[in-house]
Amino acid sequence: ECYVQNTAREYAKIYAAEAEPLEGFGEVPEIIPIFLVHRPANNIPYATVEEELVGEFVKYSVRDGKEVNFLRRDSEAGQKCCTFQHWVYEKTNGSLLVTDLQGVGMKLTDVGIATLAKG
């Protein structure tokens, strides 16, 4: 989970750097970092920790495609999430797709990655 989200976060940083000089582009999606914490004295020795997102949680894209969310199409955050997905797909020559873009505004969490590679 940490590896997937933090990998997607690195792509989001590159995307932001490429979008920054574009006049009028504005804010870009940010994938928040997630950390693995070792708690040896606990019954569950590992946990993930990330920033708390406060506000309306929105799913801009989902893996199974069954859920329709008009905020994806009708909001700036939703459109930019779709643009980011397409950008990653093109940047990796179609071998990687960031999925499950969801969060509060432009701050995203719990993302997924689909790849052409097996394993």
PDB file of C-alpha atoms in Angstrom:
ATOM      1  CA  GLU A   1       0.000   0.000   0.000  1.00  0.00           C
ATOM      2  CA  CYS A   2       2.794   2.408   0.921  1.00  0.00           C
ATOM      3  CA  TYR A   3       4.812   1.518  -2.170  1.00  0.00           C
ATOM      4  CA  VAL A   4       1.856   2.010  -4.525  1.00  0.00           C
ATOM      5  CA  GLN A   5       0.722   5.323  -3.066  1.00  0.00           C
ATOM      6  CA  ASN A   6       4.223   6.749  -2.783  1.00  0.00           C
ATOM      7  CA  THR A   7       5.065   5.641  -6.350  1.00  0.00           C
ATOM      8  CA  ALA A   8       1.951   7.417  -7.614  1.00  0.00           C
ATOM      9  CA  ARG A   9       2.983  10.414  -5.489  1.00  0.00           C
ATOM     10  CA  GLU A  10       6.317  10.624  -7.329  1.00  0.00           C
ATOM     11  CA  TYR A  11       4.493  10.715 -10.677  1.00  0.00           C
ATOM     12  CA  ALA A  12       2.206  13.426  -9.292  1.00  0.00           C
ATOM     13  CA  LYS A  13       5.264  15.514  -8.381  1.00  0.00           C
ATOM     14  CA  ILE A  14       6.625  15.240 -11.945  1.00  0.00           C
ATOM     15  CA  TYR A  15       3.180  16.097 -13.326  1.00  0.00           C
ATOM     16  CA  ALA A  16       3.008  19.164 -11.069  1.00  0.00           C
ATOM     17  CA  ALA A  17       6.447  20.310 -12.205  1.00  0.00           C
ATOM     18  CA  GLU A  18       5.422  19.993 -15.860  1.00  0.00           C
ATOM     19  CA  ALA A  19       2.096  21.783 -15.276  1.00  0.00           C
ATOM     20  CA  GLU A  20       3.591  24.627 -13.226  1.00  0.00           C
ATOM     21  CA  PRO A  21       4.845  26.723 -16.174  1.00  0.00           C
ATOM     22  CA  LEU A  22       1.521  26.396 -18.017  1.00  0.00           C
ATOM     23  CA  GLU A  23      -0.224  29.739 -17.685  1.00  0.00           C
ATOM     24  CA  GLY A  24      -3.603  29.486 -15.996  1.00  0.00           C
ATOM     25  CA  PHE A  25      -3.376  25.749 -15.294  1.00  0.00           C
ATOM     26  CA  GLY A  26      -3.700  26.315 -11.554  1.00  0.00           C
ATOM     27  CA  GLU A  27      -3.655  23.762  -8.782  1.00  0.00           C
ATOM     28  CA  VAL A  28      -2.786  20.142  -9.542  1.00  0.00           C
ATOM     29  CA  PRO A  29      -3.751  16.926  -7.727  1.00  0.00           C
ATOM     30  CA  GLU A  30      -1.453  16.004  -4.848  1.00  0.00           C
ATOM     31  CA  ILE A  31      -1.177  12.438  -3.603  1.00  0.00           C
ATOM     32  CA  ILE A  32      -0.436  12.605   0.094  1.00  0.00           C
ATOM     33  CA  PRO A  33       2.393  10.478   1.495  1.00  0.00           C
ATOM     34  CA  ILE A  34       1.700   7.334   3.480  1.00  0.00           C
ATOM     35  CA  PHE A  35       4.118   5.869   6.010  1.00  0.00           C
ATOM     36  CA  LEU A  36       4.569   2.378   7.427  1.00  0.00           C
ATOM     37  CA  VAL A  37       5.050   2.416  11.195  1.00  0.00           C
ATOM     38  CA  HIS A  38       6.525  -0.480  13.164  1.00  0.00           C
ATOM     39  CA  ARG A  39       4.925  -0.932  16.596  1.00  0.00           C
ATOM     40  CA  PRO A  40       6.692  -3.981  18.097  1.00  0.00           C
ATOM     41  CA  ALA A  41       4.872  -3.817  21.444  1.00  0.00           C
ATOM     42  CA  ASN A  42       1.436  -3.889  19.801  1.00  0.00           C
ATOM     43  CA  ASN A  43      -0.700  -6.931  18.841  1.00  0.00           C
ATOM     44  CA  ILE A  44      -0.678  -5.576  15.289  1.00  0.00           C
ATOM     45  CA  PRO A  45       2.990  -4.678  14.809  1.00  0.00           C
ATOM     46  CA  TYR A  46       2.594  -2.601  11.618  1.00  0.00           C
ATOM     47  CA  ALA A  47       0.300   0.264  10.708  1.00  0.00           C
ATOM     48  CA  THR A  48       0.077   2.888   8.008  1.00  0.00           C
ATOM     49  CA  VAL A  49      -0.166   6.577   8.864  1.00  0.00           C
ATOM     50  CA  GLU A  50      -1.120   9.502   6.669  1.00  0.00           C
ATOM     51  CA  GLU A  51      -2.428  13.035   6.910  1.00  0.00           C
ATOM     52  CA  GLU A  52      -6.087  13.356   7.884  1.00  0.00           C
ATOM     53  CA  LEU A  53      -8.158  14.798   5.062  1.00  0.00           C
ATOM     54  CA  VAL A  54     -10.993  16.986   6.309  1.00  0.00           C
ATOM     55  CA  GLY A  55     -13.908  17.803   4.039  1.00  0.00           C
ATOM     56  CA  GLU A  56     -16.097  16.051   1.491  1.00  0.00           C
ATOM     57  CA  PHE A  57     -14.419  12.815   0.363  1.00  0.00           C
ATOM     58  CA  VAL A  58     -14.969  12.271  -3.364  1.00  0.00           C
ATOM     59  CA  LYS A  59     -14.120   9.318  -5.614  1.00  0.00           C
ATOM     60  CA  TYR A  60     -12.967  10.772  -8.925  1.00  0.00           C
ATOM     61  CA  SER A  61     -12.234   7.408 -10.506  1.00  0.00           C
ATOM     62  CA  VAL A  62     -12.786   3.858  -9.343  1.00  0.00           C
ATOM     63  CA  ARG A  63     -11.172   0.593 -10.384  1.00  0.00           C
ATOM     64  CA  ASP A  64     -14.306  -1.401 -11.186  1.00  0.00           C
ATOM     65  CA  GLY A  65     -15.960   1.265 -13.333  1.00  0.00           C
ATOM     66  CA  LYS A  66     -19.396   0.499 -11.863  1.00  0.00           C
ATOM     67  CA  GLU A  67     -19.686   3.693  -9.869  1.00  0.00           C
ATOM     68  CA  VAL A  68     -20.617   6.880 -11.710  1.00  0.00           C
ATOM     69  CA  ASN A  69     -19.494  10.115 -10.136  1.00  0.00           C
ATOM     70  CA  PHE A  70     -20.476  13.325 -11.865  1.00  0.00           C
ATOM     71  CA  LEU A  71     -17.973  15.291  -9.784  1.00  0.00           C
ATOM     72  CA  ARG A  72     -15.293  13.620 -11.881  1.00  0.00           C
ATOM     73  CA  ARG A  73     -16.682  15.289 -14.957  1.00  0.00           C
ATOM     74  CA  ASP A  74     -18.128  18.465 -13.479  1.00  0.00           C
ATOM     75  CA  SER A  75     -15.421  19.641 -11.082  1.00  0.00           C
ATOM     76  CA  GLU A  76     -11.974  21.078 -11.674  1.00  0.00           C
ATOM     77  CA  ALA A  77     -10.456  18.481  -9.324  1.00  0.00           C
ATOM     78  CA  GLY A  78     -12.199  15.664 -11.193  1.00  0.00           C
ATOM     79  CA  GLN A  79     -11.082  16.887 -14.602  1.00  0.00           C
ATOM     80  CA  LYS A  80      -7.515  17.326 -13.396  1.00  0.00           C
ATOM     81  CA  CYS A  81      -7.515  13.827 -11.897  1.00  0.00           C
ATOM     82  CA  CYS A  82      -8.554  12.428 -15.278  1.00  0.00           C
ATOM     83  CA  THR A  83      -5.861  14.523 -16.949  1.00  0.00           C
ATOM     84  CA  PHE A  84      -3.287  13.192 -14.490  1.00  0.00           C
ATOM     85  CA  GLN A  85      -4.374   9.593 -15.213  1.00  0.00           C
ATOM     86  CA  HIS A  86      -3.999  10.146 -18.927  1.00  0.00           C
ATOM     87  CA  TRP A  87      -0.634  11.894 -18.445  1.00  0.00           C
ATOM     88  CA  VAL A  88       0.781   8.955 -16.431  1.00  0.00           C
ATOM     89  CA  TYR A  89      -0.483   6.468 -19.012  1.00  0.00           C
ATOM     90  CA  GLU A  90       1.208   8.424 -21.815  1.00  0.00           C
ATOM     91  CA  LYS A  91       4.382   9.119 -19.784  1.00  0.00           C
ATOM     92  CA  THR A  92       4.853   5.367 -19.177  1.00  0.00           C
ATOM     93  CA  ASN A  93       3.970   4.380 -22.758  1.00  0.00           C
ATOM     94  CA  GLY A  94       0.803   2.686 -21.569  1.00  0.00           C
ATOM     95  CA  SER A  95       2.478   0.416 -19.047  1.00  0.00           C
ATOM     96  CA  LEU A  96       1.138   2.104 -15.900  1.00  0.00           C
ATOM     97  CA  LEU A  97      -2.180   3.668 -14.918  1.00  0.00           C
ATOM     98  CA  VAL A  98      -2.919   5.380 -11.618  1.00  0.00           C
ATOM     99  CA  THR A  99      -6.411   4.319 -10.527  1.00  0.00           C
ATOM    100  CA  ASP A 100      -8.824   4.928  -7.655  1.00  0.00           C
ATOM    101  CA  LEU A 101      -8.206   8.659  -7.492  1.00  0.00           C
ATOM    102  CA  GLN A 102     -10.108   9.842  -4.449  1.00  0.00           C
ATOM    103  CA  GLY A 103      -9.784  12.350  -1.682  1.00  0.00           C
ATOM    104  CA  VAL A 104     -10.741  15.844  -0.585  1.00  0.00           C
ATOM    105  CA  GLY A 105     -10.356  18.507  -3.239  1.00  0.00           C
ATOM    106  CA  MET A 106      -6.940  18.152  -4.832  1.00  0.00           C
ATOM    107  CA  LYS A 107      -5.500  16.061  -1.961  1.00  0.00           C
ATOM    108  CA  LEU A 108      -5.726  12.386  -2.894  1.00  0.00           C
ATOM    109  CA  THR A 109      -5.228   9.163  -0.952  1.00  0.00           C
ATOM    110  CA  ASP A 110      -5.672   5.403  -1.212  1.00  0.00           C
ATOM    111  CA  VAL A 111      -4.796   5.348  -4.900  1.00  0.00           C
ATOM    112  CA  GLY A 112      -4.075   2.241  -6.910  1.00  0.00           C
ATOM    113  CA  ILE A 113      -1.810   1.394  -9.822  1.00  0.00           C
ATOM    114  CA  ALA A 114      -2.595  -0.932 -12.709  1.00  0.00           C
ATOM    115  CA  THR A 115       0.306  -2.209 -14.803  1.00  0.00           C
ATOM    116  CA  LEU A 116       0.880  -4.310 -17.892  1.00  0.00           C
ATOM    117  CA  ALA A 117       3.655  -6.173 -16.085  1.00  0.00           C
ATOM    118  CA  LYS A 118       2.684  -9.409 -14.354  1.00  0.00           C
ATOM    119  CA  GLY A 119       3.322  -9.602 -10.620  1.00  0.00           C
TER     120      GLY A 119
END
